[in-house]
Coordinates of C-alpha atoms in Angstrom, one line a residue:
M7 CA 263.6 154.4 63.9
D8 CA 260.6 154.8 61.6
R9 CA 258.3 157.8 61.7
K10 CA 255.5 156.0 63.6
Q11 CA 257.9 154.8 66.3
E12 CA 259.4 158.2 66.5
Q13 CA 256.0 159.8 67.1
T14 CA 255.3 157.4 70.0
E15 CA 258.8 158.0 71.4
K16 CA 258.0 161.7 71.4
A17 CA 254.6 161.3 72.9
R18 CA 255.9 159.4 76.0
P19 CA 255.7 161.6 79.1
Y20 CA 259.4 161.3 80.0
G21 CA 259.0 163.5 83.0
L22 CA 256.9 160.8 84.7
L23 CA 259.4 158.1 84.5
K24 CA 260.5 156.6 87.8
P25 CA 264.1 157.4 88.6
T26 CA 265.2 153.8 88.6
A27 CA 267.3 151.8 86.2
L28 CA 264.1 150.4 84.7
G29 CA 262.9 153.8 83.7
K30 CA 265.9 154.4 81.5
I31 CA 265.3 154.4 77.7
P32 CA 268.5 153.0 76.4
G33 CA 270.5 155.4 74.3
R34 CA 267.9 158.0 73.9
F35 CA 270.5 160.7 74.4
L36 CA 272.7 159.1 71.8
L37 CA 269.9 158.8 69.3
H38 CA 269.3 162.5 69.7
Q39 CA 273.0 163.4 69.4
E40 CA 273.4 161.3 66.3
A41 CA 270.6 163.1 64.6
L42 CA 272.3 166.5 65.0
P43 CA 274.2 167.8 62.0
S44 CA 278.1 168.1 62.1
L45 CA 279.7 171.5 62.3
P46 CA 280.4 172.7 58.8
V47 CA 283.8 174.1 57.6
P48 CA 282.8 177.5 56.1
P49 CA 283.9 178.3 52.5
L50 CA 287.4 179.8 52.6
Q51 CA 286.7 182.8 50.3
Q52 CA 283.7 183.7 52.4
T53 CA 285.7 183.7 55.7
L54 CA 288.5 185.8 54.2
D55 CA 286.1 188.4 52.8
R56 CA 284.3 188.6 56.2
Y57 CA 287.6 188.8 58.0
L58 CA 288.6 191.9 56.0
Q59 CA 285.2 193.4 56.7
A60 CA 285.5 192.7 60.4
L61 CA 288.9 194.5 60.5
Q62 CA 287.7 197.7 58.9
P63 CA 286.3 199.4 62.0
I64 CA 289.3 198.5 64.2
I65 CA 292.5 199.1 62.3
S66 CA 293.9 202.0 60.1
E67 CA 293.5 202.1 56.4
E68 CA 297.2 201.5 55.9
E69 CA 297.2 198.4 58.1
W70 CA 294.1 197.2 56.3
N71 CA 295.7 197.5 52.9
H72 CA 298.7 195.5 54.1
T73 CA 296.4 192.8 55.4
Q74 CA 294.4 192.7 52.2
E75 CA 297.7 191.8 50.4
L76 CA 298.3 189.0 52.8
V77 CA 294.8 187.7 52.4
N78 CA 295.1 187.8 48.6
E79 CA 298.3 185.8 48.9
F80 CA 296.7 183.3 51.2
R81 CA 293.6 182.8 49.0
K82 CA 295.4 182.2 45.7
P83 CA 294.2 179.1 43.8
G84 CA 296.4 176.1 44.8
G85 CA 298.0 178.2 47.5
V86 CA 298.6 177.6 51.2
G87 CA 295.0 178.6 52.2
E88 CA 293.5 176.1 49.9
R89 CA 295.8 173.3 51.2
L90 CA 294.9 174.1 54.8
Q91 CA 291.2 174.3 53.9
K92 CA 291.3 170.8 52.4
G93 CA 293.0 169.5 55.5
L94 CA 290.2 170.9 57.6
E95 CA 287.6 169.4 55.3
R96 CA 289.3 166.0 55.7
R97 CA 289.4 166.4 59.4
A98 CA 285.6 167.3 59.4
K99 CA 284.9 164.0 57.6
K100 CA 286.9 161.9 60.1
T101 CA 285.7 163.5 63.4
E102 CA 282.4 164.0 65.2
N103 CA 283.3 167.7 65.3
W104 CA 286.4 169.1 63.6
L105 CA 286.7 171.9 66.2
S106 CA 285.7 170.6 69.6
D107 CA 288.9 168.8 70.6
W108 CA 291.1 171.6 69.4
W109 CA 289.0 174.2 71.1
L110 CA 289.0 172.3 74.4
K111 CA 292.8 172.1 74.3
T112 CA 293.6 175.6 73.1
A113 CA 291.0 177.5 75.0
Y114 CA 291.1 175.6 78.2
L115 CA 293.4 172.7 78.9
E116 CA 296.6 174.3 77.4
Y117 CA 295.8 177.7 78.9
R118 CA 298.3 178.2 81.7
L119 CA 297.0 181.2 83.6
P120 CA 295.0 180.3 86.8
V121 CA 291.4 179.2 86.3
V122 CA 290.4 181.6 89.0
V123 CA 289.4 185.0 87.5
H124 CA 291.0 184.2 84.1
S125 CA 288.7 181.3 83.1
S126 CA 286.1 180.2 85.6
P127 CA 282.9 182.2 85.6
G128 CA 280.9 182.9 88.8
V129 CA 277.2 183.3 89.3
V130 CA 275.5 185.6 91.8
L131 CA 272.2 184.2 93.0
P132 CA 269.5 186.3 94.8
K133 CA 270.4 186.8 98.5
Q134 CA 268.6 184.3 100.7
D135 CA 266.8 185.5 103.8
F136 CA 268.3 183.1 106.3
L137 CA 270.3 184.8 109.0
D138 CA 271.9 182.0 110.9
R139 CA 273.8 178.7 110.5
Q140 CA 270.5 176.7 110.8
G141 CA 269.1 178.6 107.8
Q142 CA 272.3 178.2 105.9
L143 CA 272.5 174.5 106.4
R144 CA 268.8 174.0 105.7
F145 CA 269.1 175.9 102.4
A146 CA 272.3 174.0 101.5
A147 CA 270.5 170.7 102.1
K148 CA 267.6 171.8 99.9
L149 CA 270.0 172.9 97.2
I150 CA 271.8 169.6 97.3
E151 CA 268.5 167.8 96.9
G152 CA 267.7 170.1 93.9
V153 CA 270.9 169.2 92.1
L154 CA 270.3 165.5 92.7
D155 CA 266.8 165.9 91.3
F156 CA 268.4 167.4 88.1
K157 CA 271.0 164.6 88.1
T158 CA 268.2 162.0 88.0
M159 CA 267.0 163.6 84.7
I160 CA 270.5 163.4 83.4
D161 CA 271.0 159.8 84.5
N162 CA 267.7 158.7 83.1
E163 CA 268.2 160.7 79.9
T164 CA 264.8 162.4 80.6
L165 CA 266.2 166.0 80.3
P166 CA 264.0 167.9 77.9
V167 CA 265.8 168.7 74.7
E168 CA 266.4 172.4 74.2
Y169 CA 265.6 174.2 70.9
M170 CA 266.8 177.4 69.3
G171 CA 264.9 178.8 66.4
G172 CA 263.0 175.5 66.0
K173 CA 266.2 173.4 65.8
P174 CA 267.2 170.9 68.5
L175 CA 270.4 171.6 70.4
C176 CA 273.3 169.4 71.4
M177 CA 272.7 168.3 75.1
N178 CA 276.2 166.9 75.6
Q179 CA 277.4 169.6 78.0
Y180 CA 274.8 168.6 80.6
Y181 CA 276.4 165.1 80.6
Q182 CA 279.9 166.6 81.4
I183 CA 279.2 168.9 84.4
L184 CA 278.5 166.4 87.2
S185 CA 281.1 164.1 88.7
S186 CA 283.9 165.7 86.7
C187 CA 287.1 167.6 87.6
R188 CA 290.0 169.2 85.9
I189 CA 293.5 167.7 86.6
P190 CA 296.6 169.9 86.4
G191 CA 299.4 168.8 84.1
P192 CA 302.9 170.2 83.3
K193 CA 302.0 171.4 79.8
R194 CA 298.3 170.5 79.4
D195 CA 295.6 169.7 81.9
S196 CA 293.0 167.0 81.5
I197 CA 289.5 166.4 82.6
V198 CA 288.2 163.3 84.4
N199 CA 284.5 162.3 84.4
Y200 CA 283.2 159.7 86.8
A201 CA 279.5 160.1 85.7
K202 CA 279.8 157.1 83.3
G203 CA 280.6 153.5 83.9
K204 CA 279.8 151.0 86.6
K205 CA 281.3 152.8 89.6
Q206 CA 279.3 156.0 89.6
S207 CA 280.0 158.6 92.2
R208 CA 277.6 158.5 95.2
H209 CA 279.1 161.3 97.2
I210 CA 279.6 165.1 97.1
T211 CA 282.4 167.2 98.7
V212 CA 281.5 169.7 101.4
V213 CA 284.0 172.3 102.5
H214 CA 283.8 174.3 105.7
N215 CA 286.6 176.2 107.4
F216 CA 289.1 174.9 104.8
Q217 CA 288.3 171.3 105.7
F218 CA 287.0 168.9 103.2
F219 CA 284.4 166.1 103.8
E220 CA 283.1 163.3 101.7
L221 CA 279.3 163.1 102.1
D222 CA 277.4 160.2 100.7
V223 CA 274.1 161.5 99.3
Y224 CA 272.4 158.2 98.5
N225 CA 270.9 155.7 100.8
S226 CA 271.8 152.0 100.5
D227 CA 268.7 151.4 98.3
G228 CA 269.9 154.0 95.9
S229 CA 267.3 156.7 96.8
P230 CA 268.8 160.2 97.4
L231 CA 269.0 161.6 100.9
T232 CA 266.1 163.9 101.8
T233 CA 266.5 167.5 102.9
D234 CA 266.1 166.4 106.6
Q235 CA 268.8 163.8 106.3
L236 CA 271.1 166.1 104.4
F237 CA 270.6 168.8 107.1
I238 CA 271.6 166.4 109.8
Q239 CA 274.7 165.3 107.9
L240 CA 275.7 169.0 107.2
E241 CA 275.3 169.7 110.9
K242 CA 277.7 166.9 111.8
I243 CA 280.2 168.4 109.3
W244 CA 279.8 171.8 110.7
N245 CA 280.3 170.6 114.3
T246 CA 283.5 168.7 113.5
S247 CA 285.1 171.5 111.5
L248 CA 284.9 174.4 114.0
Q249 CA 288.7 174.8 114.4
T250 CA 289.8 177.6 112.0
N251 CA 293.6 177.1 112.1
K252 CA 293.7 174.6 109.3
E253 CA 296.0 174.9 106.3
P254 CA 293.9 176.0 103.3
I255 CA 294.8 173.2 101.0
G256 CA 292.3 174.4 98.4
I257 CA 294.3 177.5 97.8
L258 CA 296.7 175.4 95.7
T259 CA 294.0 175.2 93.0
T260 CA 294.2 179.0 92.5
N261 CA 297.8 179.0 91.2
H262 CA 299.2 179.2 87.7
R263 CA 298.6 175.8 86.1
N264 CA 302.3 174.8 85.8
S265 CA 303.0 175.7 89.5
W266 CA 299.8 173.8 90.5
A267 CA 300.8 170.8 88.4
K268 CA 304.1 170.6 90.3
A269 CA 302.5 171.1 93.7
Y270 CA 299.8 168.5 92.7
N271 CA 302.5 165.8 92.0
N272 CA 304.1 166.7 95.2
L273 CA 300.8 166.5 97.1
L274 CA 300.0 163.1 95.7
K275 CA 303.2 161.4 96.8
D276 CA 301.6 160.8 100.1
K277 CA 299.0 158.0 100.1
T278 CA 296.5 159.8 102.5
N279 CA 296.7 162.9 100.4
K280 CA 296.2 161.0 97.2
E281 CA 293.0 159.3 98.6
S282 CA 291.6 162.6 99.7
V283 CA 292.3 164.4 96.4
R284 CA 290.7 161.4 94.5
A285 CA 287.6 161.7 96.7
I286 CA 287.3 165.4 95.8
E287 CA 287.8 164.7 92.1
K288 CA 285.3 161.9 92.0
S289 CA 282.6 163.7 93.9
I290 CA 279.4 164.7 92.1
F291 CA 279.9 168.4 93.0
T292 CA 281.2 170.6 95.8
V293 CA 279.3 172.6 98.4
C294 CA 281.3 175.4 100.0
L295 CA 279.9 176.6 103.4
D296 CA 281.4 180.0 103.6
A297 CA 282.1 182.3 106.5
P298 CA 280.1 185.5 106.3
M299 CA 281.6 188.3 104.3
P300 CA 282.5 191.6 105.9
R301 CA 279.4 193.8 106.0
V302 CA 279.1 196.4 103.2
S303 CA 276.5 198.9 102.1
E304 CA 273.6 197.7 99.9
D305 CA 274.9 199.4 96.7
I306 CA 278.2 197.5 96.7
Y307 CA 276.9 194.3 98.2
K308 CA 276.2 192.5 94.9
S309 CA 279.6 193.5 93.5
R310 CA 281.2 192.1 96.6
V311 CA 279.3 188.8 96.2
A312 CA 280.4 188.6 92.6
A313 CA 284.1 188.8 93.8
Q314 CA 283.4 186.1 96.4
M315 CA 282.0 183.9 93.7
L316 CA 284.9 184.4 91.4
H317 CA 287.8 184.1 93.8
G318 CA 286.6 183.8 97.4
G319 CA 288.0 187.1 98.6
G320 CA 291.6 186.1 99.2
S321 CA 293.5 183.8 101.6
R322 CA 292.0 185.7 104.7
W323 CA 288.5 185.0 103.6
N324 CA 287.0 182.1 101.7
S325 CA 289.4 181.3 98.9
G326 CA 290.8 178.3 100.8
N327 CA 287.2 177.0 101.0
R328 CA 287.2 175.9 97.4
W329 CA 288.6 173.3 95.0
F330 CA 288.7 175.4 91.9
D331 CA 289.4 172.5 89.5
K332 CA 286.0 171.0 90.4
T333 CA 283.5 171.6 87.6
L334 CA 280.6 172.7 89.9
Q335 CA 281.0 174.5 93.3
F336 CA 277.9 175.8 95.0
I337 CA 278.7 178.5 97.5
I338 CA 276.5 179.3 100.5
A339 CA 277.6 181.8 103.1
E340 CA 276.2 182.3 106.5
D341 CA 274.9 185.8 105.7
G342 CA 272.6 184.6 102.9
S343 CA 274.8 185.4 99.9
C344 CA 275.1 182.4 97.6
G345 CA 275.9 181.4 94.0
L346 CA 278.4 179.2 92.3
V347 CA 281.7 179.1 90.5
Y348 CA 282.3 176.6 87.7
E349 CA 285.4 175.3 85.9
H350 CA 284.8 176.4 82.3
A351 CA 286.4 173.5 80.3
P352 CA 283.4 171.1 80.2
S353 CA 280.6 173.6 79.6
E354 CA 279.3 177.0 78.6
G355 CA 277.1 179.2 80.8
P356 CA 273.6 178.3 79.5
P357 CA 273.5 174.7 80.7
I358 CA 274.9 175.8 84.1
V359 CA 272.2 178.5 84.3
A360 CA 269.5 176.0 83.3
L361 CA 270.7 173.8 86.2
L362 CA 270.6 176.8 88.5
D363 CA 267.1 177.7 87.4
H364 CA 266.0 174.2 88.2
I365 CA 267.6 174.3 91.7
V366 CA 266.3 177.7 92.6
E367 CA 262.7 176.6 91.7
Y368 CA 263.3 173.4 93.7
T369 CA 264.5 175.2 96.9
K370 CA 261.1 177.0 96.9
K371 CA 259.1 173.8 97.1
P372 CA 257.6 172.8 100.5
E373 CA 258.9 169.6 102.2
L374 CA 256.5 166.8 101.2
I375 CA 257.8 163.9 103.2
R376 CA 259.2 163.6 106.7
S377 CA 262.0 161.2 106.3
P378 CA 262.4 158.2 108.6
M379 CA 265.3 159.0 111.0
I380 CA 267.6 156.1 110.3
P381 CA 271.0 156.8 111.9
L382 CA 273.3 157.8 109.1
P383 CA 277.1 157.2 109.0
M384 CA 279.4 160.1 109.9
P385 CA 280.5 162.0 106.8
K386 CA 284.2 161.2 106.1
K387 CA 286.7 163.9 106.8
L388 CA 289.4 164.0 104.1
R389 CA 292.8 164.2 105.8
F390 CA 295.9 165.9 104.4
N391 CA 299.5 165.4 105.6
I392 CA 301.1 168.8 105.1
T393 CA 304.9 168.5 104.6
P394 CA 307.1 171.6 104.8
E395 CA 307.3 171.5 101.0
I396 CA 303.5 171.5 100.6
K397 CA 303.3 174.3 103.2
T398 CA 305.7 176.3 101.0
D399 CA 303.5 175.6 97.9
I400 CA 300.4 176.9 99.9
E401 CA 302.2 180.1 100.9
K402 CA 303.3 180.8 97.3
A403 CA 299.8 180.2 96.1
K404 CA 298.4 182.5 98.8
Q405 CA 300.7 185.3 97.7
N406 CA 299.8 185.0 94.0
L407 CA 296.1 184.7 94.7
N408 CA 296.1 187.8 97.0
I409 CA 297.8 189.9 94.2
M410 CA 295.1 188.6 91.8
V411 CA 292.3 189.4 94.2
Q412 CA 293.6 193.0 94.7
D413 CA 293.8 193.4 91.0
L414 CA 290.3 192.4 90.1
D415 CA 287.7 195.2 90.0
V416 CA 284.1 193.9 89.7
K417 CA 281.0 195.9 89.4
V418 CA 277.5 194.5 89.4
M419 CA 275.0 197.0 88.0
V420 CA 271.3 196.4 88.0
F421 CA 269.9 198.7 85.3
H422 CA 266.3 199.5 86.5
Q423 CA 265.1 201.9 83.8
F424 CA 263.9 199.2 81.4
G425 CA 264.5 195.6 80.5
K426 CA 264.3 193.5 77.3
N427 CA 260.6 194.5 76.8
F428 CA 261.6 198.0 75.5
P429 CA 263.8 196.9 72.6
K430 CA 261.2 194.3 71.7
S431 CA 258.6 196.9 71.6
E432 CA 260.8 198.7 69.0
K433 CA 261.1 195.4 67.1
I434 CA 264.9 195.3 67.9
S435 CA 266.7 192.2 69.3
P436 CA 267.4 193.0 73.0
D437 CA 270.9 191.4 72.7
A438 CA 271.7 193.6 69.6
F439 CA 270.5 196.6 71.5
I440 CA 272.6 195.9 74.5
Q441 CA 275.7 195.2 72.3
Q442 CA 275.3 198.6 70.6
A443 CA 275.0 200.3 74.0
L444 CA 278.4 198.7 74.9
Q445 CA 279.9 199.9 71.6
L446 CA 278.6 203.4 72.3
A447 CA 279.9 203.4 75.9
Y448 CA 283.3 202.2 74.8
Y449 CA 283.5 204.7 72.0
R450 CA 282.6 207.6 74.2
M451 CA 285.2 206.5 76.8
Y452 CA 288.1 205.9 74.4
G453 CA 287.3 207.7 71.1
H454 CA 287.7 204.6 69.0
A455 CA 286.1 201.1 68.5
C456 CA 287.8 197.9 69.7
A457 CA 287.6 194.2 68.9
T458 CA 284.6 192.9 70.7
Y459 CA 283.8 189.2 71.5
E460 CA 280.4 188.0 72.2
S461 CA 279.9 184.2 72.5
A462 CA 277.6 182.5 70.0
S463 CA 276.3 179.0 70.7
L464 CA 277.2 176.3 68.2
R465 CA 274.9 173.8 70.0
M466 CA 272.8 173.3 66.8
F467 CA 275.7 171.0 65.9
R468 CA 277.0 167.8 67.5
L469 CA 279.4 168.7 70.3
G470 CA 279.1 172.4 69.4
R471 CA 280.7 174.9 71.8
T472 CA 281.0 178.5 70.7
D473 CA 282.1 180.9 68.0
T474 CA 282.5 184.7 68.1
I475 CA 279.9 187.3 67.3
R476 CA 282.0 190.3 66.4
S477 CA 279.8 193.1 67.7
T478 CA 282.1 195.8 66.2
S479 CA 281.0 196.3 62.6
V480 CA 281.2 199.0 60.0
D481 CA 277.6 199.7 60.9
S482 CA 278.1 199.9 64.6
L483 CA 281.0 202.3 64.1
K484 CA 278.9 204.6 61.8
F485 CA 276.2 204.7 64.5
V486 CA 278.5 205.5 67.5
Q487 CA 280.3 208.2 65.5
A488 CA 277.0 209.8 64.5
M489 CA 275.5 209.6 68.0
D490 CA 277.2 212.7 69.4
N491 CA 277.6 214.5 66.1
L492 CA 275.5 217.7 66.2
D493 CA 275.3 217.8 62.3
K494 CA 273.3 214.6 62.2
S495 CA 269.5 214.6 62.7
D496 CA 267.9 212.3 65.3
Q497 CA 266.2 210.5 62.5
E498 CA 269.5 209.7 60.8
K499 CA 271.0 208.5 64.1
A500 CA 268.0 206.3 64.8
N501 CA 268.2 204.8 61.3
L502 CA 271.9 204.1 61.9
L503 CA 271.1 202.5 65.3
R504 CA 268.5 200.3 63.7
R505 CA 270.9 199.4 60.9
A506 CA 273.6 198.5 63.4
T507 CA 271.3 196.3 65.4
Q508 CA 270.2 194.6 62.2
A509 CA 273.8 194.0 61.2
H510 CA 274.4 192.5 64.7
R511 CA 271.4 190.2 64.3
E512 CA 272.6 189.0 60.9
Y513 CA 276.1 188.3 62.2
T514 CA 274.5 186.4 65.2
D515 CA 272.4 184.2 62.8
M516 CA 275.5 183.5 60.7
A517 CA 277.5 182.5 63.7
I518 CA 275.0 180.1 65.2
R519 CA 274.7 178.4 61.8
G520 CA 278.5 177.7 61.9
N521 CA 279.5 180.5 59.4
A522 CA 281.4 182.9 61.6
I523 CA 285.1 183.6 61.0
D524 CA 287.0 183.2 64.3
R525 CA 286.9 179.4 64.8
H526 CA 287.5 178.8 61.1
L527 CA 290.6 181.0 61.1
L528 CA 291.8 179.3 64.3
G529 CA 291.2 175.9 62.6
L530 CA 293.3 177.0 59.6
K531 CA 296.1 178.1 61.9
L532 CA 296.0 174.9 63.9
Q533 CA 295.9 172.8 60.7
A534 CA 299.2 174.5 59.7
I535 CA 300.7 173.6 63.0
E536 CA 299.5 170.1 62.7
D537 CA 300.9 169.7 59.2
L538 CA 304.2 171.1 60.5
V539 CA 304.3 173.8 57.9
S540 CA 305.4 177.3 58.8
I541 CA 302.5 179.4 60.2
P542 CA 301.1 181.5 57.3
E543 CA 301.9 185.2 57.4
L544 CA 298.3 186.0 57.7
F545 CA 298.4 184.9 61.3
M546 CA 301.7 186.7 62.1
D547 CA 300.2 190.0 61.0
T548 CA 299.6 192.7 63.6
A549 CA 296.0 193.0 62.3
Y550 CA 295.3 189.4 63.4
A551 CA 296.8 190.3 66.8
V552 CA 294.5 193.3 67.0
A553 CA 291.5 191.4 65.9
T554 CA 292.0 188.7 68.5
H555 CA 292.8 191.2 71.4
F556 CA 289.3 191.5 72.8
N557 CA 289.1 194.7 74.9
L558 CA 285.5 193.9 75.3
S559 CA 284.7 190.2 76.1
T560 CA 281.0 189.9 76.5
S561 CA 278.3 187.3 76.9
Q562 CA 274.6 187.2 77.3
V563 CA 273.5 184.5 79.7
P564 CA 269.8 184.8 80.1
A565 CA 268.1 183.0 83.1
K566 CA 264.7 182.7 84.6
T567 CA 266.3 183.4 88.0
D568 CA 267.2 187.0 88.8
C569 CA 270.9 186.3 88.8
V570 CA 274.0 187.4 86.9
M571 CA 277.1 185.5 85.7
C572 CA 280.5 187.2 85.9
F573 CA 284.0 186.6 84.6
G574 CA 287.3 188.4 84.4
P575 CA 288.6 190.3 81.4
V576 CA 290.5 188.2 78.8
V577 CA 293.2 190.8 78.1
P578 CA 295.1 193.0 80.7
D579 CA 293.6 196.2 79.3
G580 CA 290.1 194.9 78.7
Y581 CA 286.6 194.4 80.3
G582 CA 284.6 191.3 81.0
V583 CA 280.9 192.1 80.6
C584 CA 278.1 189.5 81.2
Y585 CA 274.4 190.3 81.3
N586 CA 271.1 188.8 82.0
P587 CA 268.2 190.8 80.4
M588 CA 265.0 190.4 82.4
A589 CA 261.6 191.8 81.3
E590 CA 261.8 195.1 83.2
H591 CA 265.5 195.4 84.2
I592 CA 269.0 194.2 83.1
N593 CA 271.6 192.6 85.4
F594 CA 275.2 193.5 84.3
A595 CA 278.5 192.3 85.8
I596 CA 281.5 194.3 84.6
S597 CA 285.1 193.4 85.4
A598 CA 288.4 195.1 84.8
F599 CA 292.0 195.0 86.3
N600 CA 293.1 197.7 88.7
S601 CA 296.7 197.3 87.4
C602 CA 295.5 198.8 84.1
A603 CA 295.3 202.6 84.3
D604 CA 293.0 202.8 81.3
T605 CA 290.2 200.6 82.5
N606 CA 287.7 201.1 85.3
A607 CA 284.6 198.9 85.8
A608 CA 282.5 201.6 87.6
R609 CA 283.2 204.1 84.9
M610 CA 282.2 201.6 82.2
A611 CA 279.0 200.9 84.1
H612 CA 278.3 204.7 84.2
Y613 CA 278.8 205.1 80.5
L614 CA 276.8 202.0 79.7
E615 CA 273.9 203.2 81.7
K616 CA 274.0 206.6 79.9
A617 CA 274.3 204.9 76.5
L618 CA 271.2 202.7 77.2
L619 CA 269.2 205.7 78.2
D620 CA 270.3 207.9 75.3
M621 CA 269.5 205.1 72.8
R622 CA 266.0 204.7 74.3
M623 CA 265.4 208.5 74.1
L624 CA 266.6 208.5 70.5
L625 CA 264.2 205.8 69.5
Q626 CA 261.3 207.3 71.4
S627 CA 261.8 210.7 69.8
T628 CA 261.8 209.4 66.2
P629 CA 259.2 207.6 64.2
K630 CA 260.1 204.0 63.2
S631 CA 261.5 204.3 59.7
K632 CA 261.9 201.7 57.0
L633 CA 265.6 200.8 56.8

């Protein structure tokens, strides 16, 4: 396309296009995607130097010296490192993205722990003010309409391209989240996507009282159902699913992936079951109409909702009201609590939150048109034949899930004292500021630093997913060690804090430009496995195990909506921390496992709050110095 043509392409008001086949600009999405750069393979020596740097604050000097020897062996000219690096560079030339397939398999599809808690994030949305079933169903109808409105932008490729630091981002994840589902397999799962091709999905799944329904959301002329029409359909579903003694078939999706794969094959032997499962898998998304949660006091309400979003509260509550392999599940309970849980394989948090922001805005719009009341067909109830064998599978899944639910400790903390405006006023990146507060909280609790993971977006590159921002640095360690040291002046401490936030900013910039170390090291390791050579000692070293054992697994997921994402810890003795910094407050969700005596989510929240306040006080009491 020449410049002139490109200018007119840009100038066209895409938002005004009619949502019909005629309005579609062929291949606009593809043109955008092809213009994105490919993910680079970082220089080998650079990664190895940075790896040694990253290890300094988290391992002993003795271990570090040993690792340095292994690194030197690995980096020798003509040695194993160079061979693997060349293999990666060849792979990068042959593929759209040298990492994306490998990452999808190793991080998600070959991961065998349950997706519930261990992989799928939840989002807590602001509590809605409806108090009865009528309000619940009206809100659900409006939400469905909002998702379909977003889907129109995806279908017509009119979704505005996002930018970061002036660079366009890969929009591919938006095209993977609707009409998709994960399928369990004996050693590796797969993902199916029904958004493409001739036979696009026209229905969603609605679950109520553990019963699944197929609800067509388009009229015969292709127009989406209106809120009024959807409300009537949801009422029909509600009224035909009042019995509560049903087998919670959805509980099967909460099990360990290998067990679920066996149960899945078992389930699909029956023709009716197979048709029902396929209907769920093909649906555009799922809406879970939940029973109200047990009433709790205001201060623990949000934490309780976070647990509901992550796992449904166990077999006695709403966990059977889910199909956890479905990419998107919107959850609306009778008491006004709502949110979503999503299967992580197709997408990172930001596209999900962008979709949520759109829906929340949409639900606030007044109804414009009264729809003609054409009688609509009854939504189709999905039937399941429960054999004794399937019943046993359900019972086992229930037991395992309830242990998991008991084990997860989630704490949502709304930090009210300040928001992202304060660090900005000090010319500090809010994300770097919050990450240093986490470092300080952890150090005060445990007396040492730990490997910390913060996700960095690689969406500047085609099909980019994430790399790791290592928030624990030599500079962060100097700062946290100095903070409570009486021999250091406040000015020194403030300078160290500024230096630590600066180092974090630099690592972040390096990561989003494709120059971080974690995915590169993983690539070298996977290249060795693919070449069928023995795994280099570098990756068998305890230091590598320590470096990849993330006691703090963190993510900033900013949203316009006053919501917070939450996820489980990635190691048994770790914390999962997600945060959404708003202008004047910060939403945090902190998780830990009760089975670990050393971790405690509420205690971490307490130390985090103190760290944030102490850091503010430190900066306010010292003049801004030149670093």
